[in-house]
mmCIF file of C-alpha atoms in Angstrom:
data_model
loop_
_atom_site.group_PDB
_atom_site.id
_atom_site.type_symbol
_atom_site.label_atom_id
_atom_site.label_comp_id
_atom_site.label_asym_id
_atom_site.label_seq_id
_atom_site.Cartn_x
_atom_site.Cartn_y
_atom_site.Cartn_z
ATOM 1 C CA MET A 704 70.485 63.423 -58.493
ATOM 2 C CA GLU A 705 70.559 63.439 -61.327
ATOM 3 C CA ASN A 706 70.875 67.563 -63.868
ATOM 4 C CA LEU A 707 69.619 67.305 -67.180
ATOM 5 C CA GLY A 708 71.607 69.821 -70.017
ATOM 6 C CA ASN A 709 72.547 72.319 -69.219
ATOM 7 C CA ASN A 710 69.795 73.793 -66.463
ATOM 8 C CA ASN A 711 70.737 71.989 -64.128
ATOM 9 C CA ILE A 712 66.772 71.137 -62.469
ATOM 10 C CA PRO A 713 66.917 67.265 -61.130
ATOM 11 C CA THR A 714 65.945 64.924 -62.049
ATOM 12 C CA ILE A 715 64.641 62.142 -59.292
ATOM 13 C CA ASP A 716 64.075 58.583 -59.038
ATOM 14 C CA LEU A 717 61.382 57.837 -56.494
ATOM 15 C CA SER A 718 61.315 53.493 -56.803
ATOM 16 C CA VAL A 719 62.377 53.418 -53.116
ATOM 17 C CA PHE A 720 59.948 54.361 -51.813
ATOM 18 C CA PHE A 721 57.483 51.961 -53.352
ATOM 19 C CA ARG A 722 59.235 48.652 -52.193
ATOM 20 C CA ASP A 723 60.753 47.429 -48.898
ATOM 21 C CA GLY A 724 63.323 48.009 -46.627
ATOM 22 C CA ASP A 725 66.259 50.217 -48.081
ATOM 23 C CA GLU A 726 65.684 52.596 -45.332
ATOM 24 C CA GLU A 727 69.194 54.128 -46.483
ATOM 25 C CA ALA A 728 68.660 54.783 -50.136
ATOM 26 C CA LYS A 729 65.033 56.603 -48.389
ATOM 27 C CA LEU A 730 67.209 58.646 -46.286
ATOM 28 C CA ALA A 731 69.544 59.734 -49.451
ATOM 29 C CA ALA A 732 66.015 60.175 -51.223
ATOM 30 C CA LYS A 733 64.043 62.307 -49.155
ATOM 31 C CA GLU A 734 67.777 64.337 -48.777
ATOM 32 C CA THR A 735 67.563 64.653 -52.826
ATOM 33 C CA VAL A 736 64.091 65.413 -52.641
ATOM 34 C CA GLY A 737 64.237 68.224 -50.068
ATOM 35 C CA ARG A 738 67.184 69.758 -51.672
ATOM 36 C CA ALA A 739 65.945 69.740 -54.691
ATOM 37 C CA CYS A 740 63.159 71.691 -52.822
ATOM 38 C CA THR A 741 65.768 74.026 -50.755
ATOM 39 C CA GLU A 742 67.508 75.504 -54.333
ATOM 40 C CA TYR A 743 65.156 75.179 -56.787
ATOM 41 C CA GLY A 744 61.897 74.558 -55.685
ATOM 42 C CA PHE A 745 60.999 72.422 -58.821
ATOM 43 C CA PHE A 746 61.915 68.834 -59.857
ATOM 44 C CA VAL A 747 61.952 66.582 -62.114
ATOM 45 C CA ALA A 748 60.275 62.886 -61.398
ATOM 46 C CA LYS A 749 60.605 59.666 -62.648
ATOM 47 C CA ASN A 750 60.110 55.895 -60.772
ATOM 48 C CA HIS A 751 56.568 57.801 -59.059
ATOM 49 C CA GLY A 752 54.457 55.216 -60.145
ATOM 50 C CA ILE A 753 51.850 56.244 -61.632
ATOM 51 C CA SER A 754 51.547 54.232 -64.597
ATOM 52 C CA ALA A 755 52.655 54.457 -68.336
ATOM 53 C CA GLU A 756 49.589 52.732 -69.816
ATOM 54 C CA LEU A 757 47.710 55.293 -68.178
ATOM 55 C CA MET A 758 49.834 58.589 -68.341
ATOM 56 C CA SER A 759 49.728 57.324 -71.571
ATOM 57 C CA ARG A 760 45.557 56.671 -72.401
ATOM 58 C CA ALA A 761 44.936 60.542 -69.460
ATOM 59 C CA MET A 762 46.797 62.022 -72.249
ATOM 60 C CA GLN A 763 45.398 60.640 -75.562
ATOM 61 C CA LEU A 764 41.405 61.203 -74.231
ATOM 62 C CA CYS A 765 43.477 64.526 -72.946
ATOM 63 C CA ARG A 766 44.207 65.249 -76.997
ATOM 64 C CA GLU A 767 40.325 64.136 -77.878
ATOM 65 C CA PHE A 768 38.824 65.865 -75.730
ATOM 66 C CA PHE A 769 39.509 69.169 -76.968
ATOM 67 C CA ASP A 770 39.084 67.936 -80.184
ATOM 68 C CA LEU A 771 35.495 67.961 -79.760
ATOM 69 C CA GLU A 772 33.488 71.280 -80.971
ATOM 70 C CA ASP A 773 32.831 74.329 -78.939
ATOM 71 C CA GLU A 774 29.634 72.741 -78.393
ATOM 72 C CA GLU A 775 30.029 69.827 -76.980
ATOM 73 C CA LYS A 776 32.800 71.050 -74.335
ATOM 74 C CA LEU A 777 30.804 74.015 -73.329
ATOM 75 C CA LYS A 778 28.185 71.516 -72.084
ATOM 76 C CA SER A 779 30.852 70.998 -69.050
ATOM 77 C CA ARG A 780 30.872 74.810 -67.956
ATOM 78 C CA PRO A 781 30.437 75.601 -64.486
ATOM 79 C CA VAL A 782 27.601 76.712 -63.946
ATOM 80 C CA ALA A 783 27.106 80.370 -62.229
ATOM 81 C CA GLY A 784 26.398 79.639 -58.600
ATOM 82 C CA ALA A 785 26.878 76.089 -58.116
ATOM 83 C CA GLY A 786 29.403 76.647 -55.610
ATOM 84 C CA GLY A 787 32.827 75.010 -54.464
ATOM 85 C CA PRO A 788 36.153 76.350 -54.094
ATOM 86 C CA ILE A 789 37.181 77.555 -57.624
ATOM 87 C CA PRO A 790 34.635 76.592 -60.389
ATOM 88 C CA ALA A 791 34.893 74.010 -62.285
ATOM 89 C CA GLY A 792 34.222 72.977 -65.493
ATOM 90 C CA TYR A 793 35.315 73.904 -69.184
ATOM 91 C CA THR A 794 36.717 76.955 -69.585
ATOM 92 C CA LYS A 795 38.229 78.668 -72.857
ATOM 93 C CA GLN A 796 39.741 82.117 -71.677
ATOM 94 C CA PRO A 797 38.902 85.614 -72.995
ATOM 95 C CA GLU A 798 40.988 87.187 -76.174
ATOM 96 C CA GLN A 799 42.333 89.984 -73.805
ATOM 97 C CA SER A 800 43.618 87.685 -70.937
ATOM 98 C CA PRO A 801 47.263 87.460 -71.062
ATOM 99 C CA ASP A 802 46.957 83.309 -71.318
ATOM 100 C CA LYS A 803 46.230 82.065 -74.238
ATOM 101 C CA ASN A 804 44.775 78.488 -72.800
ATOM 102 C CA GLU A 805 41.453 76.843 -72.675
ATOM 103 C CA TYR A 806 40.810 74.002 -69.377
ATOM 104 C CA LEU A 807 38.831 71.389 -68.148
ATOM 105 C CA LEU A 808 39.143 71.745 -63.983
ATOM 106 C CA ILE A 809 37.768 69.181 -62.102
ATOM 107 C CA LEU A 810 38.176 68.265 -58.018
ATOM 108 C CA ALA A 811 38.634 65.278 -55.920
ATOM 109 C CA PRO A 812 36.280 62.293 -57.722
ATOM 110 C CA LYS A 813 32.860 62.809 -55.404
ATOM 111 C CA SER A 814 32.768 66.211 -55.203
ATOM 112 C CA ARG A 815 29.273 67.005 -56.268
ATOM 113 C CA PHE A 816 30.690 70.172 -58.209
ATOM 114 C CA ASN A 817 32.276 68.607 -60.304
ATOM 115 C CA ILE A 818 30.551 68.631 -64.202
ATOM 116 C CA LEU A 819 32.519 65.917 -66.214
ATOM 117 C CA PRO A 820 32.315 65.606 -69.727
ATOM 118 C CA ASN A 821 30.368 62.385 -70.798
ATOM 119 C CA SER A 822 32.780 62.481 -74.438
ATOM 120 C CA PRO A 823 35.251 61.406 -75.512
ATOM 121 C CA PRO A 824 34.548 57.726 -73.801
ATOM 122 C CA GLY A 825 36.403 56.658 -70.833
ATOM 123 C CA PHE A 826 38.184 60.069 -70.186
ATOM 124 C CA LYS A 827 35.740 60.748 -67.177
ATOM 125 C CA ASN A 828 37.844 57.152 -66.277
ATOM 126 C CA ALA A 829 40.703 58.625 -66.200
ATOM 127 C CA LEU A 830 40.200 61.127 -64.987
ATOM 128 C CA GLU A 831 39.573 60.224 -61.694
ATOM 129 C CA GLU A 832 42.211 58.244 -61.988
ATOM 130 C CA MET A 833 44.871 60.623 -62.801
ATOM 131 C CA PHE A 834 43.153 62.568 -59.495
ATOM 132 C CA THR A 835 43.607 59.961 -56.963
ATOM 133 C CA ASN A 836 47.263 58.603 -57.956
ATOM 134 C CA PHE A 837 48.040 62.539 -58.745
ATOM 135 C CA THR A 838 46.912 62.763 -54.891
ATOM 136 C CA ARG A 839 48.998 60.257 -53.755
ATOM 137 C CA THR A 840 51.795 61.000 -54.803
ATOM 138 C CA SER A 841 51.627 64.192 -53.423
ATOM 139 C CA GLU A 842 50.783 62.712 -50.030
ATOM 140 C CA LEU A 843 54.430 61.084 -50.658
ATOM 141 C CA ILE A 844 55.979 64.463 -51.531
ATOM 142 C CA GLN A 845 54.887 66.206 -48.775
ATOM 143 C CA ASN A 846 55.715 62.809 -45.632
ATOM 144 C CA ILE A 847 59.297 63.154 -47.417
ATOM 145 C CA LEU A 848 59.484 67.096 -46.918
ATOM 146 C CA ASN A 849 57.688 65.854 -43.269
ATOM 147 C CA ASP A 850 61.073 64.105 -42.058
ATOM 148 C CA TYR A 851 63.652 66.489 -43.855
ATOM 149 C CA LEU A 852 62.799 69.537 -42.454
ATOM 150 C CA GLY A 853 63.129 67.667 -39.226
ATOM 151 C CA LEU A 854 59.193 68.237 -38.508
ATOM 152 C CA PRO A 855 57.449 65.268 -35.975
ATOM 153 C CA PRO A 856 56.121 61.874 -37.600
ATOM 154 C CA ASN A 857 53.352 62.296 -39.245
ATOM 155 C CA PHE A 858 53.273 66.105 -39.135
ATOM 156 C CA LEU A 859 52.232 67.350 -41.939
ATOM 157 C CA LYS A 860 50.166 64.904 -42.585
ATOM 158 C CA GLU A 861 48.031 65.506 -40.033
ATOM 159 C CA PHE A 862 47.953 69.421 -40.328
ATOM 160 C CA ASN A 863 46.658 69.236 -44.100
ATOM 161 C CA GLN A 864 43.684 66.589 -43.720
ATOM 162 C CA ASP A 865 41.006 68.254 -45.729
ATOM 163 C CA ARG A 866 41.275 67.245 -49.524
ATOM 164 C CA SER A 867 38.547 68.863 -50.966
ATOM 165 C CA TRP A 868 40.027 72.020 -52.174
ATOM 166 C CA ASP A 869 42.097 70.311 -53.982
ATOM 167 C CA TRP A 870 41.616 71.345 -58.231
ATOM 168 C CA MET A 871 43.374 69.378 -61.369
ATOM 169 C CA ASN A 872 43.381 71.051 -64.492
ATOM 170 C CA ILE A 873 43.546 69.363 -68.187
ATOM 171 C CA LYS A 874 45.063 72.047 -70.579
ATOM 172 C CA ARG A 875 45.200 72.490 -73.935
ATOM 173 C CA TYR A 876 47.644 75.994 -75.004
ATOM 174 C CA PHE A 877 47.159 76.850 -78.557
ATOM 175 C CA PRO A 878 49.520 77.383 -81.214
ATOM 176 C CA ALA A 879 51.744 80.476 -80.616
ATOM 177 C CA THR A 880 51.350 82.894 -83.345
ATOM 178 C CA GLU A 881 54.021 85.586 -84.642
ATOM 179 C CA THR A 882 53.757 88.337 -82.085
ATOM 180 C CA GLU A 883 53.316 86.518 -79.488
ATOM 181 C CA ASN A 884 53.893 83.094 -77.604
ATOM 182 C CA ILE A 885 52.860 83.430 -73.664
ATOM 183 C CA GLY A 886 50.449 80.330 -72.722
ATOM 184 C CA ILE A 887 50.996 81.325 -68.886
ATOM 185 C CA LEU A 888 52.437 84.405 -67.372
ATOM 186 C CA SER A 889 55.165 84.533 -65.290
ATOM 187 C CA HIS A 890 53.693 82.653 -60.894
ATOM 188 C CA LYS A 891 53.877 81.258 -58.856
ATOM 189 C CA ASP A 892 51.597 78.753 -57.223
ATOM 190 C CA GLY A 893 49.337 79.409 -54.742
ATOM 191 C CA ASN A 894 49.068 76.025 -53.209
ATOM 192 C CA ALA A 895 50.819 73.150 -51.273
ATOM 193 C CA ILE A 896 52.761 70.686 -54.369
ATOM 194 C CA THR A 897 52.265 70.711 -57.600
ATOM 195 C CA PHE A 898 52.848 67.771 -60.228
ATOM 196 C CA VAL A 899 52.582 68.091 -63.895
ATOM 197 C CA PHE A 900 52.071 65.905 -66.499
ATOM 198 C CA GLN A 901 53.196 67.748 -70.477
ATOM 199 C CA ASP A 902 53.572 66.227 -74.071
ATOM 200 C CA ASP A 903 56.442 66.034 -75.334
ATOM 201 C CA VAL A 904 55.883 69.686 -77.459
ATOM 202 C CA GLY A 905 57.684 70.782 -73.483
ATOM 203 C CA GLY A 906 57.154 74.683 -73.338
ATOM 204 C CA LEU A 907 57.143 75.039 -68.881
ATOM 205 C CA GLU A 908 59.452 77.224 -67.912
ATOM 206 C CA VAL A 909 61.278 78.121 -64.196
ATOM 207 C CA ILE A 910 63.675 81.299 -63.723
ATOM 208 C CA ARG A 911 67.064 80.552 -62.625
ATOM 209 C CA ASP A 912 69.674 82.804 -61.565
ATOM 210 C CA GLY A 913 67.376 86.065 -63.405
ATOM 211 C CA GLN A 914 66.761 83.188 -66.719
ATOM 212 C CA TYR A 915 64.389 81.329 -67.334
ATOM 213 C CA VAL A 916 65.262 78.178 -68.682
ATOM 214 C CA PRO A 917 62.995 74.889 -69.708
ATOM 215 C CA ILE A 918 62.205 71.681 -67.327
ATOM 216 C CA PRO A 919 63.541 68.803 -69.561
ATOM 217 C CA LEU A 920 61.520 67.194 -71.209
ATOM 218 C CA SER A 921 62.087 62.547 -70.804
ATOM 219 C CA PRO A 922 59.013 60.277 -71.484
ATOM 220 C CA GLY A 923 56.565 59.443 -68.505
ATOM 221 C CA THR A 924 58.133 61.187 -65.932
ATOM 222 C CA LEU A 925 56.246 64.767 -63.881
ATOM 223 C CA VAL A 926 57.341 68.054 -62.288
ATOM 224 C CA CYS A 927 56.826 68.485 -59.203
ATOM 225 C CA ASN A 928 56.946 71.686 -57.611
ATOM 226 C CA VAL A 929 56.479 73.545 -53.828
ATOM 227 C CA GLY A 930 54.539 76.621 -54.286
ATOM 228 C CA ASP A 931 53.471 79.515 -52.056
ATOM 229 C CA VAL A 932 51.787 77.864 -48.374
ATOM 230 C CA ILE A 933 54.925 75.823 -48.002
ATOM 231 C CA GLN A 934 57.319 78.262 -48.867
ATOM 232 C CA VAL A 935 55.170 80.094 -45.809
ATOM 233 C CA LEU A 936 55.036 77.301 -43.295
ATOM 234 C CA THR A 937 58.485 76.571 -43.993
ATOM 235 C CA ASN A 938 59.894 80.701 -43.522
ATOM 236 C CA GLU A 939 61.781 80.185 -46.530
ATOM 237 C CA ASN A 940 63.176 76.901 -46.018
ATOM 238 C CA LEU A 941 61.975 75.614 -49.193
ATOM 239 C CA THR A 942 61.300 77.948 -52.369
ATOM 240 C CA SER A 943 58.126 78.638 -54.468
ATOM 241 C CA SER A 944 59.935 79.158 -57.820
ATOM 242 C CA LEU A 945 58.404 81.923 -60.532
ATOM 243 C CA HIS A 946 57.547 79.959 -63.396
ATOM 244 C CA ARG A 947 56.519 80.036 -67.119
ATOM 245 C CA VAL A 948 54.742 78.214 -69.801
ATOM 246 C CA ILE A 949 56.039 79.640 -73.673
ATOM 247 C CA ARG A 950 53.206 77.475 -76.355
ATOM 248 C CA PRO A 951 55.452 76.510 -79.614
ATOM 249 C CA LYS A 952 54.664 77.725 -82.661
ATOM 250 C CA GLY A 953 53.334 75.213 -85.083
ATOM 251 C CA SER A 954 50.807 72.755 -82.752
ATOM 252 C CA SER A 955 49.201 72.701 -79.315
ATOM 253 C CA ARG A 956 50.423 71.714 -76.329
ATOM 254 C CA TYR A 957 48.494 69.675 -74.030
ATOM 255 C CA SER A 958 49.414 69.169 -69.883
ATOM 256 C CA TYR A 959 47.543 67.654 -66.928
ATOM 257 C CA SER A 960 48.902 70.079 -63.491
ATOM 258 C CA PHE A 961 47.604 69.227 -60.278
ATOM 259 C CA PHE A 962 47.408 71.140 -57.503
ATOM 260 C CA TYR A 963 47.505 69.470 -53.961
ATOM 261 C CA ASN A 964 45.640 72.183 -51.529
ATOM 262 C CA MET A 965 44.747 73.197 -48.284
ATOM 263 C CA GLY A 966 41.360 73.486 -46.738
ATOM 264 C CA GLY A 967 39.184 76.603 -47.453
ATOM 265 C CA ASP A 968 39.934 77.298 -44.211
ATOM 266 C CA LYS A 969 42.756 76.478 -42.665
ATOM 267 C CA TRP A 970 45.035 78.867 -41.066
ATOM 268 C CA ILE A 971 48.618 79.416 -43.096
ATOM 269 C CA GLU A 972 51.865 81.088 -40.920
ATOM 270 C CA PRO A 973 55.193 80.218 -40.367
ATOM 271 C CA LEU A 974 55.594 76.955 -38.351
ATOM 272 C CA PRO A 975 57.182 77.314 -33.919
ATOM 273 C CA HIS A 976 59.639 74.710 -36.181
ATOM 274 C CA PHE A 977 61.356 77.738 -38.306
ATOM 275 C CA THR A 978 60.894 80.049 -36.078
ATOM 276 C CA THR A 979 60.039 80.728 -32.161
ATOM 277 C CA GLU A 980 61.914 77.039 -31.726
ATOM 278 C CA ILE A 981 64.850 78.128 -33.073
ATOM 279 C CA GLY A 982 65.065 82.624 -32.414
ATOM 280 C CA GLU A 983 63.152 83.409 -36.238
ATOM 281 C CA PRO A 984 61.185 85.668 -36.960
ATOM 282 C CA PRO A 985 58.396 85.089 -38.706
ATOM 283 C CA LYS A 986 58.441 86.836 -42.614
ATOM 284 C CA TYR A 987 54.898 86.807 -43.134
ATOM 285 C CA ARG A 988 51.367 87.675 -41.319
ATOM 286 C CA GLY A 989 49.356 84.920 -41.145
ATOM 287 C CA PHE A 990 45.718 83.776 -44.010
ATOM 288 C CA LEU A 991 42.881 81.346 -43.961
ATOM 289 C CA PHE A 992 43.618 79.692 -47.413
ATOM 290 C CA LYS A 993 40.901 80.171 -49.487
ATOM 291 C CA ASP A 994 41.564 84.502 -48.814
ATOM 292 C CA TYR A 995 44.208 84.170 -50.530
ATOM 293 C CA GLN A 996 43.683 82.108 -53.509
ATOM 294 C CA GLY A 997 40.551 83.748 -53.731
ATOM 295 C CA LEU A 998 42.645 87.461 -54.185
ATOM 296 C CA ARG A 999 44.424 85.190 -56.324
ATOM 297 C CA ILE A 1000 42.202 83.863 -58.168
ATOM 298 C CA LYS A 1001 39.476 88.000 -58.676
ATOM 299 C CA ASN A 1002 43.042 89.167 -59.289
ATOM 300 C CA LYS A 1003 43.622 86.777 -62.687
ATOM 301 C CA THR A 1004 40.529 86.743 -63.685
ATOM 302 C CA ARG A 1005 39.747 89.849 -64.222
ATOM 303 C CA PRO A 1006 41.336 93.081 -65.568
ATOM 304 C CA PRO A 1007 43.843 94.032 -65.749
ATOM 305 C CA TYR A 1008 44.751 89.963 -65.112
ATOM 306 C CA LYS A 1009 47.085 91.099 -62.727
ATOM 307 C CA GLU A 1010 48.953 88.345 -60.207
ATOM 308 C CA VAL A 1011 48.848 88.623 -56.935
ATOM 309 C CA GLY A 1012 51.569 86.965 -54.656
ATOM 310 C CA ILE A 1013 52.567 85.533 -51.787
ATOM 311 C CA THR A 1014 54.393 88.585 -51.192
ATOM 312 C CA HIS A 1015 51.039 90.147 -50.121
ATOM 313 C CA TYR A 1016 51.016 88.468 -46.536
ATOM 314 C CA ALA A 1017 55.000 89.655 -46.193
ATOM 315 C CA ILE A 1018 55.867 91.164 -43.068
#
């Protein structure tokens, strides 16, 4: 595990998981990932299995899409009452929102709720490729955490089989002004595992010792963090950390964020492995994943744009 700069957010090489054998090195890497998710809730992944060619192509097409005229982008806007776990399509944040960005949200490639753009050429295919690759990498991290936590083999894989609630968010953050620079307010992610692929502008920051520090930038890497669901399931053995996005002056910021979720009807509560089996009281009451997500979305998208966190279910 490497530390970059002075912020101590670790960078972890995942290449060992893409070759046969070397079980000792795999065990060491699992321990490193687990410790990062315990102490920081975040790490930077390199050699993660997503090709540099795909990442470069996807980022270039992302820029081209957001450079289109609003009329063209709005062809992919969400359809009212279309259903689905979350409105898919293109949205620009309203002026009064504290989050200053526009985004394209997509669900799994075969989802009937997707509204994928036809322009620029090749963008739709790149989006689906990125989604598929993010899913595969998320499954890898989930399996790593399963083993690190001492859960029965494949427990989390079997617990979390419904992929219909996963989504990917492609964003452009507008340049900062003289008076404000927030891209996304401080928050914790409400899902299981998140991956972020950000451009060379940076801006993603995580709280450490009461202060925000920038996530290290390195070409070809992904930022990974565990969300509230993992914190609840592990009864706070793993950490969902506060983070935010700061917008730069003079240029836009582009990113892909992938949210590996639970099925909407999945009941979430601290697992017996971390409570009754070791004599520890649960720190959260149970809830349906869709109820928590609905609460977060409702409060995030309507005035006064208040962030609702997992403390809503704390005991």
